[in-house]
Coordinates of C-alpha atoms and ligand atoms in Angstrom, one line a residue:
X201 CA -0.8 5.4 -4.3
X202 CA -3.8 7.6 -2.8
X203 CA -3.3 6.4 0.7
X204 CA -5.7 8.5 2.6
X205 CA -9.4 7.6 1.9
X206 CA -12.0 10.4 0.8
X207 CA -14.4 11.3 -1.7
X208 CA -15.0 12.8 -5.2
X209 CA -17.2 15.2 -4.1
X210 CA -17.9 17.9 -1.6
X211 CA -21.5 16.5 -1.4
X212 CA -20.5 12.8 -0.5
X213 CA -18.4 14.8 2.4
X214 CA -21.3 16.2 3.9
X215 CA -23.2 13.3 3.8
X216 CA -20.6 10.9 4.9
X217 CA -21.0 10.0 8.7
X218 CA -17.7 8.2 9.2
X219 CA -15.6 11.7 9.3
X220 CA -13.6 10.6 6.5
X221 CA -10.4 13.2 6.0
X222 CA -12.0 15.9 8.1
X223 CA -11.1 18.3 10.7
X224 CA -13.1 17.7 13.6
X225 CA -14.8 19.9 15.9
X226 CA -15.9 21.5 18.1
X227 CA -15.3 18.5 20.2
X228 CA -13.1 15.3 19.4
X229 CA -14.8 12.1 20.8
X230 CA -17.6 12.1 23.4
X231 CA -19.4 14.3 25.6
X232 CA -21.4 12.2 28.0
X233 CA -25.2 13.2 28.4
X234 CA -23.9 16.1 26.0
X235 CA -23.8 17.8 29.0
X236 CA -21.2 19.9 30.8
X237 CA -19.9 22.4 33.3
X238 CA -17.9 25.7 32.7
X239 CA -17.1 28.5 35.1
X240 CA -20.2 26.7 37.2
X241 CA -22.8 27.0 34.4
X242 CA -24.3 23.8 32.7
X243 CA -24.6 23.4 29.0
X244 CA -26.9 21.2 27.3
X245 CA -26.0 20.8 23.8
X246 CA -28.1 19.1 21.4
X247 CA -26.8 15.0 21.4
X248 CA -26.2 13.7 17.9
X249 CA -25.5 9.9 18.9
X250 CA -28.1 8.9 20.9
X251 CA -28.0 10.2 24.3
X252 CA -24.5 11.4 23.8
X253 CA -22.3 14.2 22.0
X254 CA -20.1 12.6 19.1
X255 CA -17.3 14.7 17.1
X256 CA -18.9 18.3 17.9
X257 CA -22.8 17.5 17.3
X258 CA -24.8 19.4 15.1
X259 CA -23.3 20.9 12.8
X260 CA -19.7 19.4 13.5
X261 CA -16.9 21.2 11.7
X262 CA -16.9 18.5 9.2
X263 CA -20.3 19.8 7.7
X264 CA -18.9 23.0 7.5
X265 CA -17.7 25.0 4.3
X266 CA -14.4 26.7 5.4
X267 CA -12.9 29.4 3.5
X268 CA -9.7 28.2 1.8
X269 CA -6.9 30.3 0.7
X270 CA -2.8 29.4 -0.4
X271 CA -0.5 31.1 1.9
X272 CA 3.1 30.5 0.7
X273 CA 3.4 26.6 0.5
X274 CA 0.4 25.8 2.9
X275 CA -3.3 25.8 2.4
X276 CA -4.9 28.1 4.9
X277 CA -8.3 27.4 5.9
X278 CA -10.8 29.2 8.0
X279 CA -13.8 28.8 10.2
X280 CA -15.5 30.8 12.1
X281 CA -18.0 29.2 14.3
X282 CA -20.8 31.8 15.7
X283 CA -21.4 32.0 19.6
X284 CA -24.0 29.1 20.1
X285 CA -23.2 26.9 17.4
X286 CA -24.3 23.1 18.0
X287 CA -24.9 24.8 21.8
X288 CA -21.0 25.6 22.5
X289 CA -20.7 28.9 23.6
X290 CA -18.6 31.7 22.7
X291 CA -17.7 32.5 19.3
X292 CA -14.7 30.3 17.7
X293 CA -12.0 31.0 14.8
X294 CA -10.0 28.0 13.9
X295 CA -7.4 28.4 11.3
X296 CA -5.8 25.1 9.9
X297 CA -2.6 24.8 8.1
X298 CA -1.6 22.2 5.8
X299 CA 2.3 22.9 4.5
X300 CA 4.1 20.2 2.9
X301 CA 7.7 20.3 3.3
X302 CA 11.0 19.1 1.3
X303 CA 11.0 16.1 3.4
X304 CA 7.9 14.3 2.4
X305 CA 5.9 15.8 5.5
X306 CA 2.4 17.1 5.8
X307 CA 2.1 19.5 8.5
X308 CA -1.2 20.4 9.4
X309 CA -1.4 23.5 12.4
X310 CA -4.7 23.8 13.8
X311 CA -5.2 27.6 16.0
X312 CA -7.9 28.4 17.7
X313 CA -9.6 31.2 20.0
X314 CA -12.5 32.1 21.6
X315 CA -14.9 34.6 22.6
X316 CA -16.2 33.1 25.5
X317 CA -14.8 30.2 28.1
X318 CA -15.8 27.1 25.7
X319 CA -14.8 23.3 25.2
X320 CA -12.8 22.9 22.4
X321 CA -10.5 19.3 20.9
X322 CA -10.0 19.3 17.5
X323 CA -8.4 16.2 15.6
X324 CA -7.7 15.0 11.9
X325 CA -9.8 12.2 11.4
X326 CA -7.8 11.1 8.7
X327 CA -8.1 7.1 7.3
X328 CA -5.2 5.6 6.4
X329 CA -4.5 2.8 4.1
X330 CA -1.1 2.5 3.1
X331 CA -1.8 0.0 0.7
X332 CA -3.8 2.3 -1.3
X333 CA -7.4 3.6 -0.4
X334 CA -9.5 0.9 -1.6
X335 CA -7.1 -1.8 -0.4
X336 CA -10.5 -4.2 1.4
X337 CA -8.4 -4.5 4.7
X338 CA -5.9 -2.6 6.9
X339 CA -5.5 -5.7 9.4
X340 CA -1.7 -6.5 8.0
X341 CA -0.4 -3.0 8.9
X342 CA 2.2 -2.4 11.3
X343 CA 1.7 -0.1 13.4
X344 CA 3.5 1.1 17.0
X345 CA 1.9 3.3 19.3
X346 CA 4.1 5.3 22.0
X347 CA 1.7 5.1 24.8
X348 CA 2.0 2.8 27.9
X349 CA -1.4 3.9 29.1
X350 CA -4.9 3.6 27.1
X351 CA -8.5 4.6 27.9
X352 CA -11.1 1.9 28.6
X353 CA -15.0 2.6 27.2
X354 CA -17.9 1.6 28.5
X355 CA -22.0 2.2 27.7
X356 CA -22.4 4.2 24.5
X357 CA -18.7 4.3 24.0
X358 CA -17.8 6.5 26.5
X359 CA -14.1 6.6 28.6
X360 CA -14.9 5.3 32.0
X361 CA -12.2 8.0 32.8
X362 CA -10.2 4.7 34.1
X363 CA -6.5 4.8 32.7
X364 CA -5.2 1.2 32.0
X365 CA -1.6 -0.1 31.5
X366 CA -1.2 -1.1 27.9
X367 CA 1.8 -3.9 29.1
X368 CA 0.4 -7.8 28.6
X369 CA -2.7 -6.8 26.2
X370 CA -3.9 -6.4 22.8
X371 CA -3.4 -2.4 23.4
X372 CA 0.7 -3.0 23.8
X373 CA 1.7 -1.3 20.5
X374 CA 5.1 0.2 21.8
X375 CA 6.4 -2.5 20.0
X376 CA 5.3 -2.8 16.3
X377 CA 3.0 -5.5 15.9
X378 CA 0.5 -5.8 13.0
X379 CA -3.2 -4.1 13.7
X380 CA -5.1 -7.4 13.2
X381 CA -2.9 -9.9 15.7
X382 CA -4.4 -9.0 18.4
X383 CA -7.7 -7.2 17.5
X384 CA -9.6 -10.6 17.4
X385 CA -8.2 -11.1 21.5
X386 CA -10.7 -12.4 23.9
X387 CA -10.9 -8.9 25.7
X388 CA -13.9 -7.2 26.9
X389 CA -12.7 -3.8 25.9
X390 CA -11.8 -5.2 22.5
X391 CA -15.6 -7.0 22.3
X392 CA -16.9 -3.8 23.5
X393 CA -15.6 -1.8 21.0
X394 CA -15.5 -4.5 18.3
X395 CA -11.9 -3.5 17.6
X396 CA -9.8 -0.8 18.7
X397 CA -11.3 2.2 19.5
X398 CA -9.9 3.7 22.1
X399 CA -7.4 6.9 23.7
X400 CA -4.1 6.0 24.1
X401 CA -2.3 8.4 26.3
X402 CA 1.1 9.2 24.6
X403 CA 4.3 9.4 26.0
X404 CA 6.3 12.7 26.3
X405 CA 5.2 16.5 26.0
X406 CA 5.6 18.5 22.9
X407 CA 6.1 17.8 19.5
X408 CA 7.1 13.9 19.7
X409 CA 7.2 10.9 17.5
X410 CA 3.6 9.2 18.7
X411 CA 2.8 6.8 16.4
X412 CA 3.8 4.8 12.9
X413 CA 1.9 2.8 10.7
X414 CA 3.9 0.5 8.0
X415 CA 2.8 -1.5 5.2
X416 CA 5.4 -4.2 4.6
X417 CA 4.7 -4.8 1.2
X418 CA 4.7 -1.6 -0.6
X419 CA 7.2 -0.4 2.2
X420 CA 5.7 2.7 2.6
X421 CA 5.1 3.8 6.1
X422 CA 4.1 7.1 7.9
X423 CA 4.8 8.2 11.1
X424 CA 3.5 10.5 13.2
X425 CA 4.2 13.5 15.5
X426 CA 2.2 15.8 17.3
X427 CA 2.6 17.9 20.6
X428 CA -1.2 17.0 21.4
X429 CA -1.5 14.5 24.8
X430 CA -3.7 11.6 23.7
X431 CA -4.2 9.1 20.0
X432 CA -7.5 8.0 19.3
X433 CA -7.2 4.6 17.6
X434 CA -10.2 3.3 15.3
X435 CA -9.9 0.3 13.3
X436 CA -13.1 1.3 11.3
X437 CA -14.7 -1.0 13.4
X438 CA -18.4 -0.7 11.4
X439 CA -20.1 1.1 9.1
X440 CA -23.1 2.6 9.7
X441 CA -23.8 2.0 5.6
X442 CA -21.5 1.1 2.8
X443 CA -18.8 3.8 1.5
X444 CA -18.8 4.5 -1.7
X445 CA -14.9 6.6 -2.0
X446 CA -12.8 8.1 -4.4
X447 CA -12.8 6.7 -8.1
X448 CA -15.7 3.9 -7.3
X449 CA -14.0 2.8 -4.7
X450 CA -16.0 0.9 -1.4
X451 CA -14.7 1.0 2.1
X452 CA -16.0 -2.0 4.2
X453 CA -15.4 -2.1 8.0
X454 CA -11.3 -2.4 8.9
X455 CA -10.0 -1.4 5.9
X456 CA -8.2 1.7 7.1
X457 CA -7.5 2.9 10.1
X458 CA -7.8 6.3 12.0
X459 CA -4.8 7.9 14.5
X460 CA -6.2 10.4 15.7
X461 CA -4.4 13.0 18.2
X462 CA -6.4 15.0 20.1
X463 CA -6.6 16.3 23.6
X464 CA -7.4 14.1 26.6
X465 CA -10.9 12.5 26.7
X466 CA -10.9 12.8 30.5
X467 CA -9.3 16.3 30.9
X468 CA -12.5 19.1 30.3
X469 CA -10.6 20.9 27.2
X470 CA -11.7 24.4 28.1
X471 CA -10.2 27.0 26.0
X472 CA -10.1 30.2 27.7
X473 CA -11.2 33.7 26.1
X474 CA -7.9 35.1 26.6
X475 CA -5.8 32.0 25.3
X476 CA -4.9 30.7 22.0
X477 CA -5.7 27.0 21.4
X478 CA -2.4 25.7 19.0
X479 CA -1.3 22.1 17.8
X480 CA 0.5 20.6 15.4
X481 CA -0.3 17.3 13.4
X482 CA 3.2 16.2 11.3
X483 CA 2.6 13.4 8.9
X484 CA 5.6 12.1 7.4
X485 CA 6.1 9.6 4.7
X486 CA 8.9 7.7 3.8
X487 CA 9.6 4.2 2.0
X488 CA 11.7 1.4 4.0
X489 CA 12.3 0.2 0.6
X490 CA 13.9 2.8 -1.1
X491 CA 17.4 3.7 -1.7
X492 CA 17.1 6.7 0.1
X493 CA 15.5 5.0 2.9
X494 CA 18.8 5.2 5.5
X495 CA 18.8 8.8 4.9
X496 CA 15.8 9.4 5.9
X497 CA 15.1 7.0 7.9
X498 CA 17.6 8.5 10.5
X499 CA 16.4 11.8 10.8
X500 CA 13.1 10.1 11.9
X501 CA 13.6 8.1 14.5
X502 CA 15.0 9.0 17.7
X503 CA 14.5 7.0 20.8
X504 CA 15.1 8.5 23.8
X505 CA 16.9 7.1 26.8
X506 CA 14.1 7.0 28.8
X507 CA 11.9 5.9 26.5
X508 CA 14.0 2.7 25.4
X509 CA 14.1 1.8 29.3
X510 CA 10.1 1.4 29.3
X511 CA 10.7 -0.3 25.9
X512 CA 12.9 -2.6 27.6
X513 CA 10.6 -3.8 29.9
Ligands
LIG1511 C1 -14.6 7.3 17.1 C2 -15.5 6.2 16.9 C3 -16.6 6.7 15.9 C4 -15.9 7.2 14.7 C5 -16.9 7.7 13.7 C6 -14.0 7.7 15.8 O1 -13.1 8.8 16.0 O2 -13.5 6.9 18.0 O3 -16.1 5.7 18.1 O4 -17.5 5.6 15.6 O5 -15.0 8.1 14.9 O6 -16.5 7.6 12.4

């Protein structure tokens, strides 16, 4: 099945507000006041969500037309985003790679650099239904999360900057548990959000396992890795009008679900002019109901010591 939701055309892209399937920039999540501070000068930028920054303003990445080209096995695609763009200074290349591999994995490398001291966080805002796109809800997915620590929000969505302990609330995904058990808790920062839309802070350094979403039924699941600090959760909470996807297809609110890595919401993301910005995104796909599902199953899963003590809690 088509698991990842999107579009039939380029133009319902642009117009889509939800970031369905894009890469977003120049700035992943929020930027309070859309207002910030580099090298002791203060940048307004333009807000594009009432008084705040969302997903890199105006125009995000998502509205833009990269330049596409096939390099080996991967798709190569390119930006270049002039000095002053949606108010971020410094001129910015981005390059994203999406390979696919013999193992069922979707690696997507995301480089970056700068002419000028700038912000940058990019993300995949991917939504994922592994029950097919389409598929009206995304509640009965299982999904684990290797974070111990999440992000409260408060006004307008933004992180307070306070960093919670997931252990005894709806946020504890470090053991799988389905995405709608808990979303309906009696928990301010769940009625806040109206579901889960928040930065968990992952475990470990470097590329790691960070998260995996299973559908029992179909038994597909995907994991994830990624050598980014921090996964954005969002349990398409709303929809600011209805989605009309791929082959007629409508998405109503919590039927798919984001995982978004990305850098932390509280650290200030500044990407120097003589650095190179580089992550890596790994998708991997696998079926717990296939044959080959011990083979493959193996190579994915590796628990560390330390990580099964905190699991053991
Ligand atoms: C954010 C949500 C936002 C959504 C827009 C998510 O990444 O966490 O707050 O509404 O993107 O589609």
């Amino acid at each position: 099945a088509d698991i990842a939701l999107g579009f039939d055309s380029a133009e319902a892209y642009l117009a889509d507000d939800n970031y369905i399937g894009c890469i977003v920039g120049r700035y992943a999540g929020r930027i309070a006041g859309g207002r910030f501070e580099i090298d002791g000068r203060v940048y307004q930028v333009p807000c594009n969500e009432g008084p705040n920054l969302l997903h890199g303003g105006n125009p995000g990445f998502h509205r833009k037309l990269w330049r596409a080209s096939i390099e080996a096995r991967s798709l190569r695609l390119d930006l270049v985003s002039p000095d002053g763009e949606a108010g971020f200074p410094g001129e910015v290349r981005v390059t994203a790679r999406y390979s696919f591999t013999n193992a069922f994995e979707l690696v997507l490398s995301l480089d970056a650099q700068t002419t000028a001291p700038t912000l940058l966080n990019l993300t995949h805002h991917a939504y994922w239904n592994l029950a097919g796109a389409g598929a009206q809800s995304v509640l009965g997915h299982e999904l684990s999360i290797e974070a111990t620590q999440y992000m409260p929000v408060g006004a307008g969505m933004l992180p307070t900057g306070a960093i919670e302990p997931v252990a005894h609330t709806p946020f504890d995904f470090l053991t799988p548990k389905t995405i709608g058990r808990d979303i309906g808790a009696d928990h301010p920062q769940l009625i806040a959000a109206f579901g889960f839309d928040h930065a968990f802070l992952t475990e470990g350094a470097g590329l790691r396992r960070i998260a995996a979403l299973a559908h029992a039924l179909s038994g597909r699941r995907l994991t994830i890795h990624s050598d980014l600090p921090c996964l954005q959760l969002y349990s398409l909470n709303a929809t600011p009008s209805p989605i009309h996807g791929k082959g007629g297809a409508t998405y109503p609110a919590r039927s798919a679900v984001a995982l978004e890595p990305q850098g932390l919401p509280s650290a200030r993301n500044i990407l120097q002019r003589d650095q190179e910005y580089s992550s890596v995104i790994r998708y991997m796909l696998d079926n717990t109901s296939s044959p080959s599902y011990e083979r493959t199953s193996s190579r994915h899963i590796t628990v560390s010591p330390s990580r099964s003590t905190k699991r053991a809690r």
